[in-house]
Tab-separated table of C-alpha atoms and ligand atoms in Angstrom:
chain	number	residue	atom	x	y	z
A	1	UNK	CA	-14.181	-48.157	-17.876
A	2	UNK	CA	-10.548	-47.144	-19.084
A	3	UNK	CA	-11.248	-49.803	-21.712
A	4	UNK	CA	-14.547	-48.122	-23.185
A	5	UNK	CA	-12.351	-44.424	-23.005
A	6	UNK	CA	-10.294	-44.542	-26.620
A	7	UNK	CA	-14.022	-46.245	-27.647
A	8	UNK	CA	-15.780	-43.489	-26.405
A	9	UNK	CA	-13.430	-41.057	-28.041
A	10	UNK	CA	-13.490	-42.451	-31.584
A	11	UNK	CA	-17.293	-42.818	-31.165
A	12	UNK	CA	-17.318	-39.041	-30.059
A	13	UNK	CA	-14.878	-38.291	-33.204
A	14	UNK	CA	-16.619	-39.929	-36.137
A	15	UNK	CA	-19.906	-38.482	-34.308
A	16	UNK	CA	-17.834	-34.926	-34.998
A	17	UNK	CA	-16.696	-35.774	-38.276
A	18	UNK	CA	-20.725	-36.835	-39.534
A	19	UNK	CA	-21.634	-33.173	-37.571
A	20	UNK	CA	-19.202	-31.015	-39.515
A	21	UNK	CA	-19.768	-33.105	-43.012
A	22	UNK	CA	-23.828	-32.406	-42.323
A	23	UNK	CA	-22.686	-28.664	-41.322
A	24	UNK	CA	-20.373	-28.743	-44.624
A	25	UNK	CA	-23.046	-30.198	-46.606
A	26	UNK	CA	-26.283	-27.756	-45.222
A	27	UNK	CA	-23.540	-25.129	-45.702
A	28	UNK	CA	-22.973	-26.027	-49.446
A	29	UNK	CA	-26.401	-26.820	-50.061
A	30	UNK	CA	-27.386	-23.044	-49.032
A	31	UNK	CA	-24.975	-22.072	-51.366
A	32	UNK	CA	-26.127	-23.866	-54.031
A	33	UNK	CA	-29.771	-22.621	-53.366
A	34	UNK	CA	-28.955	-19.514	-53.024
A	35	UNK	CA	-26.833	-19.323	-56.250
A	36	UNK	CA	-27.892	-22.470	-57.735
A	37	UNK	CA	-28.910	-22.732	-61.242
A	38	UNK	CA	-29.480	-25.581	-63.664
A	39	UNK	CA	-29.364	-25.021	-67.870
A	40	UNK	CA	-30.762	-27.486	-70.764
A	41	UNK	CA	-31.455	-27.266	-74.400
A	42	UNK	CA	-34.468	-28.617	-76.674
A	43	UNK	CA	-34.346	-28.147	-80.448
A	44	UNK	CA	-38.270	-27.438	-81.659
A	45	UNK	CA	-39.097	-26.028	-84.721
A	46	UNK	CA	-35.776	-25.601	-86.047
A	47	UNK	CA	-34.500	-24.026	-83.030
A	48	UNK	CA	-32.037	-24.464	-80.075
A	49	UNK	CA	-34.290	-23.690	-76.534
A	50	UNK	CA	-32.137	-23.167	-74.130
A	51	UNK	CA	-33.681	-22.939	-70.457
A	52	UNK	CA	-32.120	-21.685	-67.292
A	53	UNK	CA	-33.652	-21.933	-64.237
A	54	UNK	CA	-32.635	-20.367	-61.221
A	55	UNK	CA	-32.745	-20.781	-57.538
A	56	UNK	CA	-34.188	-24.563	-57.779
A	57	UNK	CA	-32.972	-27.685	-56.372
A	58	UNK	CA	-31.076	-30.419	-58.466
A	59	UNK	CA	-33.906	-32.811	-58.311
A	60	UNK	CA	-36.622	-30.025	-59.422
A	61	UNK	CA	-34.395	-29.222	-62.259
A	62	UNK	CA	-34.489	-32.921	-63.441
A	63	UNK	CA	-38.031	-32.986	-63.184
A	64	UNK	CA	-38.794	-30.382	-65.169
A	65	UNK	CA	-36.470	-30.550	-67.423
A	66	UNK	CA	-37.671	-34.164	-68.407
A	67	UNK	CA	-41.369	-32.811	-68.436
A	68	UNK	CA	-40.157	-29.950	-71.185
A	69	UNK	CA	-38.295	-32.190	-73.287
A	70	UNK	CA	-41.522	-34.349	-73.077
A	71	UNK	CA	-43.619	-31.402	-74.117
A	72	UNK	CA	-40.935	-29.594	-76.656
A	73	UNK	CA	-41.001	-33.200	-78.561
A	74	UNK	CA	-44.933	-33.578	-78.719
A	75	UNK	CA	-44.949	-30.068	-80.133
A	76	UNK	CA	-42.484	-30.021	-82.368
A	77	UNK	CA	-44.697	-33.487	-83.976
A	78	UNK	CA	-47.669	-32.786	-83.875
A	79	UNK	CA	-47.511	-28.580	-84.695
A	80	UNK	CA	-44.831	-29.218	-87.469
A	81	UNK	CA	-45.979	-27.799	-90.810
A	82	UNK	CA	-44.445	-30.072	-93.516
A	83	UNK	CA	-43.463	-33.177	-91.546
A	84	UNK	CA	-45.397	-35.980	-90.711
A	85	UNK	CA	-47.571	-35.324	-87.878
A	86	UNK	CA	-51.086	-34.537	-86.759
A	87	UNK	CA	-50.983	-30.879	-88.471
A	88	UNK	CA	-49.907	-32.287	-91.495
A	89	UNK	CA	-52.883	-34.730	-91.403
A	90	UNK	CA	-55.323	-32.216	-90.526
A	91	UNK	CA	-54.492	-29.632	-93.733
A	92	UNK	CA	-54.557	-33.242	-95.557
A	93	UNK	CA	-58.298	-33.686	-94.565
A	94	UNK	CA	-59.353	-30.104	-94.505
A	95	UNK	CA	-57.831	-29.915	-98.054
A	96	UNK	CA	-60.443	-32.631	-99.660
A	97	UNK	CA	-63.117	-30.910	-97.627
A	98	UNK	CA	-63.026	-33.248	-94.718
A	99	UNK	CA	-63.346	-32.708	-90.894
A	100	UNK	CA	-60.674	-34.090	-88.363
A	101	UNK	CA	-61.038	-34.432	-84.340
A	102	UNK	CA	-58.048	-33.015	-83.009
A	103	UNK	CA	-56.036	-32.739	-79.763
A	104	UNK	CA	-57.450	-30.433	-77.245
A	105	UNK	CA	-53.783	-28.710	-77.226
A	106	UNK	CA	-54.045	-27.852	-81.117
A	107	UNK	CA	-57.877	-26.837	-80.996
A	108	UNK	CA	-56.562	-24.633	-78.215
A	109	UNK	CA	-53.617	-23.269	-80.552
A	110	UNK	CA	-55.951	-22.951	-83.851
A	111	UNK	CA	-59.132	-20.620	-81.623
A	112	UNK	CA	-55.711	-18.592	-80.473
A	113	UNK	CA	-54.547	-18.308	-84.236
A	114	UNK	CA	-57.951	-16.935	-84.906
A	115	UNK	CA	-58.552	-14.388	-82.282
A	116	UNK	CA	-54.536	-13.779	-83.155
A	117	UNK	CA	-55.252	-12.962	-86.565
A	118	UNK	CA	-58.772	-11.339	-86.614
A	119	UNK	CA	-56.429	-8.673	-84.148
A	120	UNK	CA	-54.290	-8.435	-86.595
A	121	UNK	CA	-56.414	-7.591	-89.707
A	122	UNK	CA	-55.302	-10.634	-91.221
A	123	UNK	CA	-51.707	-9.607	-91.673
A	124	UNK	CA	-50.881	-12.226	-89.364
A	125	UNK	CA	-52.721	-15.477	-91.613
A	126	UNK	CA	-51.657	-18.802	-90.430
A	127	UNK	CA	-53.786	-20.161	-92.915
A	128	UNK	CA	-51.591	-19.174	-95.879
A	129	UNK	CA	-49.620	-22.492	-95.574
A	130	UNK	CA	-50.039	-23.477	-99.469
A	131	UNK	CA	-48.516	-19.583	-100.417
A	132	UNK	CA	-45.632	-20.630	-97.790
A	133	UNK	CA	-44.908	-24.158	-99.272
A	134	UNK	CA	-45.322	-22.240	-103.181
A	135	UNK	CA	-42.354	-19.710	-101.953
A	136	UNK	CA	-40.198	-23.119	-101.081
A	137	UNK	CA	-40.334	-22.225	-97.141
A	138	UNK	CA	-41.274	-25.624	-96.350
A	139	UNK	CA	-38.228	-27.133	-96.363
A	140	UNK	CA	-35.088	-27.337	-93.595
A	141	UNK	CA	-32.584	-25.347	-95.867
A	142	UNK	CA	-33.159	-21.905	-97.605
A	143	UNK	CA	-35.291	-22.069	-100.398
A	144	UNK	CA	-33.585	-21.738	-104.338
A	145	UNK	CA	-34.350	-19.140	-106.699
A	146	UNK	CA	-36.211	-18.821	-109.093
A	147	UNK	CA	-39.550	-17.199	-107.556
A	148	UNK	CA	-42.335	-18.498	-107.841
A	149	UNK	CA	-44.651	-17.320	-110.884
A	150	UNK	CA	-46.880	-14.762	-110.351
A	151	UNK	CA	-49.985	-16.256	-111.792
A	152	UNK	CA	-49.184	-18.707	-108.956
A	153	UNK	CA	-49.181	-16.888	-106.128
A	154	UNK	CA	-52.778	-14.652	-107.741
A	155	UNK	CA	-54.211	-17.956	-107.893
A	156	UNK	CA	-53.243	-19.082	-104.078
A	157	UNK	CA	-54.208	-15.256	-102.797
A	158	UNK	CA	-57.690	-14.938	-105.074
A	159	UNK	CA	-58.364	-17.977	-102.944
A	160	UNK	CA	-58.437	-16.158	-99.951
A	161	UNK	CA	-57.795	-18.572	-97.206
A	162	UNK	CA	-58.719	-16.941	-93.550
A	163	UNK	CA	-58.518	-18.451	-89.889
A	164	UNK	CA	-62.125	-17.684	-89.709
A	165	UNK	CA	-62.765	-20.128	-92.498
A	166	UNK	CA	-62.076	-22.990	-90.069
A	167	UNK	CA	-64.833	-24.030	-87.481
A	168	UNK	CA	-63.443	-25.958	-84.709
A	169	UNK	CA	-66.784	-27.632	-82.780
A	170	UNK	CA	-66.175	-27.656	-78.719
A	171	UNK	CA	-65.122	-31.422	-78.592
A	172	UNK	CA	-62.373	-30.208	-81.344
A	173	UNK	CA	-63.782	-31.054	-84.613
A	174	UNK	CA	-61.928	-28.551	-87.276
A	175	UNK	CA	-63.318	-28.338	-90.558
A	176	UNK	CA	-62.854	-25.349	-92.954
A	177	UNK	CA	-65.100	-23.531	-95.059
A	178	UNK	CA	-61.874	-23.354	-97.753
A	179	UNK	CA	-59.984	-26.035	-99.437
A	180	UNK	CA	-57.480	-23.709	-100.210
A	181	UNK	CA	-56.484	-22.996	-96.596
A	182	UNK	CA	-53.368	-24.545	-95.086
A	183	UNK	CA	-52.436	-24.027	-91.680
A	184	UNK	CA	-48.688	-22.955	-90.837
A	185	UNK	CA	-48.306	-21.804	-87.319
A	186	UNK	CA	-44.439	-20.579	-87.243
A	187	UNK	CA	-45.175	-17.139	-86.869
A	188	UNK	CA	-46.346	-18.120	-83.389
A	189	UNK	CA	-46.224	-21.725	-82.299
A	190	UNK	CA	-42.428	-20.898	-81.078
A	191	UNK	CA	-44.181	-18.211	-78.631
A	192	UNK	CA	-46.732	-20.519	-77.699
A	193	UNK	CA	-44.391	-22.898	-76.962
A	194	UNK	CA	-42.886	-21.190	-74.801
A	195	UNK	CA	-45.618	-19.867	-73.133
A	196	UNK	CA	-46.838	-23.298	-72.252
A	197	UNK	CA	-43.179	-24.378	-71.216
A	198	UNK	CA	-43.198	-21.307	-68.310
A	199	UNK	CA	-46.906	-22.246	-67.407
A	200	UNK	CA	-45.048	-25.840	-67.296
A	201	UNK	CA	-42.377	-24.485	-64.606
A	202	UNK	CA	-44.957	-22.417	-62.884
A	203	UNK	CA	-46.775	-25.249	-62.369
A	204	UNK	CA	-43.928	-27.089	-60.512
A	205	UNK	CA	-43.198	-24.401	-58.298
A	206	UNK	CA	-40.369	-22.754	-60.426
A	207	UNK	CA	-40.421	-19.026	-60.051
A	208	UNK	CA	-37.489	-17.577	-61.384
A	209	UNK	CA	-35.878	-18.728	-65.203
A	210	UNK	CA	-35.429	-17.403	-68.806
A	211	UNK	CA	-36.546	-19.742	-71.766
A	212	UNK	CA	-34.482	-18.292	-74.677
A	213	UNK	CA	-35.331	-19.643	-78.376
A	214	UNK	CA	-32.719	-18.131	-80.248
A	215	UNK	CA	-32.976	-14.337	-79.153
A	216	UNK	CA	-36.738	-14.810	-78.847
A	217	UNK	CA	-37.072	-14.944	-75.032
A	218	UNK	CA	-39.551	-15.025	-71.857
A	219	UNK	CA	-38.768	-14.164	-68.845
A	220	UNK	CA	-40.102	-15.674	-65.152
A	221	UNK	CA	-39.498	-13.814	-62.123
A	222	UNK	CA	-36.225	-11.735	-61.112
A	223	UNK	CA	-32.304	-11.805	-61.690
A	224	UNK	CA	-31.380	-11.526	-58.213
A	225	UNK	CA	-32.089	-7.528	-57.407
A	226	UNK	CA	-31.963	-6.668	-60.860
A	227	UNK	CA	-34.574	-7.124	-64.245
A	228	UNK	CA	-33.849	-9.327	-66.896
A	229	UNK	CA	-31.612	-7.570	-69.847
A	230	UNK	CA	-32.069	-8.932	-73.074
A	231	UNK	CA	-30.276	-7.842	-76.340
A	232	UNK	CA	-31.786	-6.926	-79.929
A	233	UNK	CA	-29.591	-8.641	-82.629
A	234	UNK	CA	-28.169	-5.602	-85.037
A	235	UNK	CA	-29.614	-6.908	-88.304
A	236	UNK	CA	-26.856	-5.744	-90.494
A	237	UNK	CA	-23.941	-7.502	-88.267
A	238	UNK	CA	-22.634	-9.188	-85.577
A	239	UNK	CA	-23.772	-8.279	-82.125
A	240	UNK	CA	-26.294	-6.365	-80.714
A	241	UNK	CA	-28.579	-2.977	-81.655
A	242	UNK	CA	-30.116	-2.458	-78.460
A	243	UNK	CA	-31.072	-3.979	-75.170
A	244	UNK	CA	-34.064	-3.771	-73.374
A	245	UNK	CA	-34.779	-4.327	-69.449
A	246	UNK	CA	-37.352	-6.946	-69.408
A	247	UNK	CA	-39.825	-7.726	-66.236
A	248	UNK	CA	-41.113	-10.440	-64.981
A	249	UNK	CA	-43.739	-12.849	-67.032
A	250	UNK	CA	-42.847	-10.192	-69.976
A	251	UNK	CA	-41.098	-12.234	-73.575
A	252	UNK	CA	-39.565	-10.543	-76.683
A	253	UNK	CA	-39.495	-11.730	-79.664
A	254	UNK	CA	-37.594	-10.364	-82.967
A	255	UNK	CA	-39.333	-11.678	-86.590
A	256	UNK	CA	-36.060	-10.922	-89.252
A	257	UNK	CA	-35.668	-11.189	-92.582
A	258	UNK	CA	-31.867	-12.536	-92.179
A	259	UNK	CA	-33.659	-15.548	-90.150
A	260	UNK	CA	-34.730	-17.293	-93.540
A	261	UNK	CA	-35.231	-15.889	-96.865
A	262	UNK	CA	-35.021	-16.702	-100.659
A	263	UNK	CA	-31.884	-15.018	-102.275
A	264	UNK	CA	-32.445	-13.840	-106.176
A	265	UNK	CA	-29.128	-12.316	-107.723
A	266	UNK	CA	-28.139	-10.485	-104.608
A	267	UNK	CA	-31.865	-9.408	-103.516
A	268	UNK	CA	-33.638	-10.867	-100.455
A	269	UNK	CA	-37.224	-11.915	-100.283
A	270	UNK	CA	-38.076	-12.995	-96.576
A	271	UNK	CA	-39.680	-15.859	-95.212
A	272	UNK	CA	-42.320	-13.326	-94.102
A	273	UNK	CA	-45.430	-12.777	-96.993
A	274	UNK	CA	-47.673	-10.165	-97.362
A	275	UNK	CA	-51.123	-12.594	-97.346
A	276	UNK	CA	-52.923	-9.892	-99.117
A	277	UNK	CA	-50.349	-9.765	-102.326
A	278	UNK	CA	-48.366	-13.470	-101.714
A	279	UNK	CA	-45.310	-11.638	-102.143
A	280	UNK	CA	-42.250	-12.250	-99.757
A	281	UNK	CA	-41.174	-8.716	-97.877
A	282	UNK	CA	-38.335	-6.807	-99.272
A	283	UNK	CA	-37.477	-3.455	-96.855
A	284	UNK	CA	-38.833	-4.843	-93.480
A	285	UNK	CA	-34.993	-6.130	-91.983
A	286	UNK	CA	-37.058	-6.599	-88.735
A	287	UNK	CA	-39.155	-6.130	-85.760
A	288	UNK	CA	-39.356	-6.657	-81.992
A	289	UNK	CA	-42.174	-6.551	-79.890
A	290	UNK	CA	-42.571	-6.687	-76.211
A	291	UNK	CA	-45.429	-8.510	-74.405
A	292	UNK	CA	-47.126	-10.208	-71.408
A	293	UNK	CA	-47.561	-13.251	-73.540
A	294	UNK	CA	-45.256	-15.108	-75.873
A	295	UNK	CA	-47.815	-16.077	-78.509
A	296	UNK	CA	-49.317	-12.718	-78.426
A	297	UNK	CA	-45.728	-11.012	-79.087
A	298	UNK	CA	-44.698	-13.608	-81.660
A	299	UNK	CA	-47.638	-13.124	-83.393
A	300	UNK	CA	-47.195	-9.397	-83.456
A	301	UNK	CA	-44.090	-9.218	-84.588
A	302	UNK	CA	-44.775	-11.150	-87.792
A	303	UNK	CA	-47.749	-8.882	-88.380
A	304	UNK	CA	-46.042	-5.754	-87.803
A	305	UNK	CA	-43.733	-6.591	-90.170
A	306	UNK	CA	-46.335	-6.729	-92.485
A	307	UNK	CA	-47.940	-3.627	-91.745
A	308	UNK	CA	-44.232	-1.919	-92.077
A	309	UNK	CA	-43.697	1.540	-90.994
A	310	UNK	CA	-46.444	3.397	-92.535
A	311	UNK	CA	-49.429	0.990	-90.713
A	312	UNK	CA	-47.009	-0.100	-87.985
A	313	UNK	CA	-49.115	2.076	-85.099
A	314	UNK	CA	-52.334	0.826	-86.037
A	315	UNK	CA	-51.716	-2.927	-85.863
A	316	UNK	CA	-49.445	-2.188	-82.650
A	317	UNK	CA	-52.695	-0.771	-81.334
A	318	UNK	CA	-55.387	-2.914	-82.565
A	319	UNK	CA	-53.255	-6.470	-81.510
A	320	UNK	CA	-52.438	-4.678	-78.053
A	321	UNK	CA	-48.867	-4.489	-78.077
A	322	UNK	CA	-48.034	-0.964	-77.372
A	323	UNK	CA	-44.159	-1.295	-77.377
A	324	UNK	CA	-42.449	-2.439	-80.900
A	325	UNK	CA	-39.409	-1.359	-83.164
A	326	UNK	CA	-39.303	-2.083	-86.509
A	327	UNK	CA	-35.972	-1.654	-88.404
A	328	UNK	CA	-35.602	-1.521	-92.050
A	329	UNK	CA	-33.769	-1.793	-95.077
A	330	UNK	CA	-32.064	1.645	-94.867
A	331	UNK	CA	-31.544	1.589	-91.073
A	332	UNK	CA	-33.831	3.428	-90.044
A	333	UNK	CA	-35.714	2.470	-87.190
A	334	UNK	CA	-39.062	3.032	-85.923
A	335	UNK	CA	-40.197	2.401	-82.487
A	336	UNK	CA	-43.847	3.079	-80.577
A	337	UNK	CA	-43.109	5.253	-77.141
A	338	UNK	CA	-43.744	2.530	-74.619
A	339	UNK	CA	-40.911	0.603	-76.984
A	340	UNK	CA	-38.801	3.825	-77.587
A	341	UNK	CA	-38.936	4.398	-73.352
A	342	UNK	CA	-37.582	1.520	-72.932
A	343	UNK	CA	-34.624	0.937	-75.451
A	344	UNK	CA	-31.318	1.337	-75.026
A	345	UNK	CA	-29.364	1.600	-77.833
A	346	UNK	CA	-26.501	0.431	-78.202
A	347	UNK	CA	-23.111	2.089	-79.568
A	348	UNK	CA	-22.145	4.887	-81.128
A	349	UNK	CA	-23.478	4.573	-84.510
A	350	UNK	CA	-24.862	8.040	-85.838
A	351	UNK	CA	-25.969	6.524	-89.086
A	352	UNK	CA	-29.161	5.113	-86.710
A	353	UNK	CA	-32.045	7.308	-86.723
A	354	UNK	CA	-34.917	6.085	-84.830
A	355	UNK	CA	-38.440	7.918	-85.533
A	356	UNK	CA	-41.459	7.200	-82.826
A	357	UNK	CA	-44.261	6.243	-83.927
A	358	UNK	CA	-47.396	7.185	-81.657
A	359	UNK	CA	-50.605	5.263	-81.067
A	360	UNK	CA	-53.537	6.385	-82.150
A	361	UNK	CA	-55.034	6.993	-78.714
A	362	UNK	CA	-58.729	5.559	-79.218
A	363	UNK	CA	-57.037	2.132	-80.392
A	364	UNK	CA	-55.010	1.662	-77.508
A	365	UNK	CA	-58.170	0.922	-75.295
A	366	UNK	CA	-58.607	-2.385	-74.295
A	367	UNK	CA	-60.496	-3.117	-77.421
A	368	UNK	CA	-62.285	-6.509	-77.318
A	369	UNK	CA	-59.996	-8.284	-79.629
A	370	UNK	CA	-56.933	-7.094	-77.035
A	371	UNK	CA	-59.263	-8.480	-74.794
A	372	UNK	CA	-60.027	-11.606	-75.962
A	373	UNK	CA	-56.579	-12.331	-77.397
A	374	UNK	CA	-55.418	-11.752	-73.447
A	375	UNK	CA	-58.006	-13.769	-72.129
A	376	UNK	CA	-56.763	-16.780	-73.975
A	377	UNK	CA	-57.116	-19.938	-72.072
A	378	UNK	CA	-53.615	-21.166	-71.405
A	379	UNK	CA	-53.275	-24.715	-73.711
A	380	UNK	CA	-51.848	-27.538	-71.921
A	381	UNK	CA	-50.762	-30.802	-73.693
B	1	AMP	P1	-41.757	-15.334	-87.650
B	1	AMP	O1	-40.285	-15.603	-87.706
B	1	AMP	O2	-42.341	-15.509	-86.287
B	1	AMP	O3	-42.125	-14.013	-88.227
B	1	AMP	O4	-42.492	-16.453	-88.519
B	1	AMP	C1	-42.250	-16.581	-89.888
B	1	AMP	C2	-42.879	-17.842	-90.383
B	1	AMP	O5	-44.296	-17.700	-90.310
B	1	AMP	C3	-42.556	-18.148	-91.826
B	1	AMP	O6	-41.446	-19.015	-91.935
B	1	AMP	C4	-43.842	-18.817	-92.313
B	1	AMP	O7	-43.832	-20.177	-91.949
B	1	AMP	C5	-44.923	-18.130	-91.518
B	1	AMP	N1	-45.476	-16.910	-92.146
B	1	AMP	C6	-44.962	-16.138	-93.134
B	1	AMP	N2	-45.724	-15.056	-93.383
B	1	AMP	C7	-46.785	-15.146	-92.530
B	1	AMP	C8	-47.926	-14.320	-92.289
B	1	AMP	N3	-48.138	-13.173	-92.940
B	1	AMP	N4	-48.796	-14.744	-91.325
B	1	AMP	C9	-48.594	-15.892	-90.654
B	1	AMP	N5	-47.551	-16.697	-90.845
B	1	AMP	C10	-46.630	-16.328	-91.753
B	2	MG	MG1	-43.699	-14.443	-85.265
């Protein structure tokens, strides 16, 4: 018996020592669940996407994060709109009057350009790809002067291409109506990126995260007790204009002119154009828009830039996207109420004025464009 006892008592002691390390371990563990967060980064479109998700265990966060870089590569291919890829291919066959079966994903994107754009009046016009390419905004760096010729860009606009010139058949045939049209989808694919990327994390059971592409950001779930805060880049410097408190399954996104745009002898023509004159915008420095949906608010904010101050409420209205700013060339700055209730601006800088902008009331009923645009079927690839 006295043999077994210093045994027994080393038995008993490494039994203690496994006890505590579990205890140590379930007690680091609940501090890494409560607290624990995991970040990555995915370059689409030209931009750095960096995700954070929070509250999630370390093999969750590998999971999804190898199911977004999966998804962030296929879209950055195949939605790309001057390299190689199945978009590309497409505006090669719609351009000699041929139809193409594509993916269900980019049928799905191309029926929510259209509904995107008829909202928008056609200030939003993904189809004005060939206008895009003329101004030299197909390319990775910043396009060089000189502009291009005016009899050009008559020719490309008297051509009118529309979304609604494309028919895309229930199995995903597209074929369009217009030669002329080209499809470019940066003014939203980014949002709709994103918007697929949180129905990704939704899907595995993530419920809390930000998905941030470059200041354009959607939000999922809560910050602990508090709302998400996210900042509006001051367009005329470093640092930040305003901030805004952002909810849950809400995403802003910022369209600027300082993002890329053609320099002529000191003056600025955005990467933004004005589909009913081809010309690049001069005075719009930029606009915001807050949303339920990323594509929605993406799309918005290139339209509203667009529209510019003086048709600004209108479009806000008839896209359904009652809270935007718009800040321009003289910086001044225009907001709707549900945008100007919400802002925060930032500093002490009395040269800002900011006007609001009301709705026209009978527009901001759920109209059934706002309808249909919210109804949109979320894509998955
Ligand atoms: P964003 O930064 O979201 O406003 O998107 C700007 C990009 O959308 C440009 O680089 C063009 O590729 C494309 N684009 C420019 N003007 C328009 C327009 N009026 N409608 C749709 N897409 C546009
Ligand atoms: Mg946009």
């Amino acid at each position: 018996m006295t043999r077994f006892r210093p045994m027994l008592a080393s038995w008993l002691a490494l039994g203690a020592a496994f006890a505590l390390c579990a205890l140590l371990s379930i007690a680091a563990w609940q501090k890494w669940t409560a607290k624990g967060s995991a970040s990555s980064s995915f370059y689409v479109f030209g931009t750095l996407v960096e995700v954070v998700l929070y509250d999630i265990r370390p093999e969750q966060a590998q999971t999804a994060f190898a199911g977004l870089s999966h998804d962030f590569r296929q879209m950055h291919r195949d939605w790309h709109a001057w390299r190689d890829g199945e978009l590309t291919r497409l505006n090669r066959q719609l351009a000699q009057g041929q139809a193409m079966q594509v993916s269900p994903a980019l049928a799905q994107l191309l029926r929510q350009g259209q509904a995107l754009s008829a909202a928008s009046d056609g200030l939003f016009n993904p189809a004005i790809g060939r206008l895009i390419a003329a101004w030299g905004f197909h390319d990775d760096l910043p396009p060089e002067a000189p502009l291009p010729a005016p009899a050009h860009i008559a020719e490309l606009v008297a051509a009118n291409p529309r979304m609604s010139d494309l028919e895309i058949s229930p199995n995903n045939i597209v074929s369009s109506r217009n030669t002329a049209l080209a499809l470019d989808l940066g003014a939203y694919a980014k949002g709709a990126a994103l918007d697929l990327a949180a129905a990704k994390l939704e899907r595995l059971g993530i419920r809390h995260a930000v998905l941030n592409a470059g200041g354009d950001v959607t939000v999922m779930g809560r910050h602990g007790a508090r709302p998400w805060r996210v900042a509006i880049r001051d367009p005329f410097g470093w640092g930040a204009i305003a901030a805004l408190d952002v909810q849950a399954g809400e995403s802003v996104y910022t369209s600027g002119n300082y993002e890329r745009f053609l320099d002529q002898d000191g003056a600025r023509f955005s990467h933004i154009l004005d589909p009913r004159n081809g010309w690049a915008l001069r005075d719009v420095v930029s606009v915001t828009v807050l949303a339920e949906n990323g594509a929605l608010a993406d799309a918005a904010a290139t339209a509203l830039s667009v529209a510019g101050a003086q048709d600004f409420a209108r479009i806000a209205a008839a896209m359904g996207t009652p809270a935007a700013l718009l800040i321009n060339d003289q910086g001044q700055l225009f907001a709707t109420p549900a945008m100007a209730a919400r802002l925060d601006l930032l500093g002490a800088d009395q040269s800002l004025s900011l006007t609001t902008l009301p709705l026209a009331r009978n527009l901001l009923r759920e109209t059934d464009r706002a309808a249909a645009v919210q109804s949109m079927q979320r894509i998955s690839l």
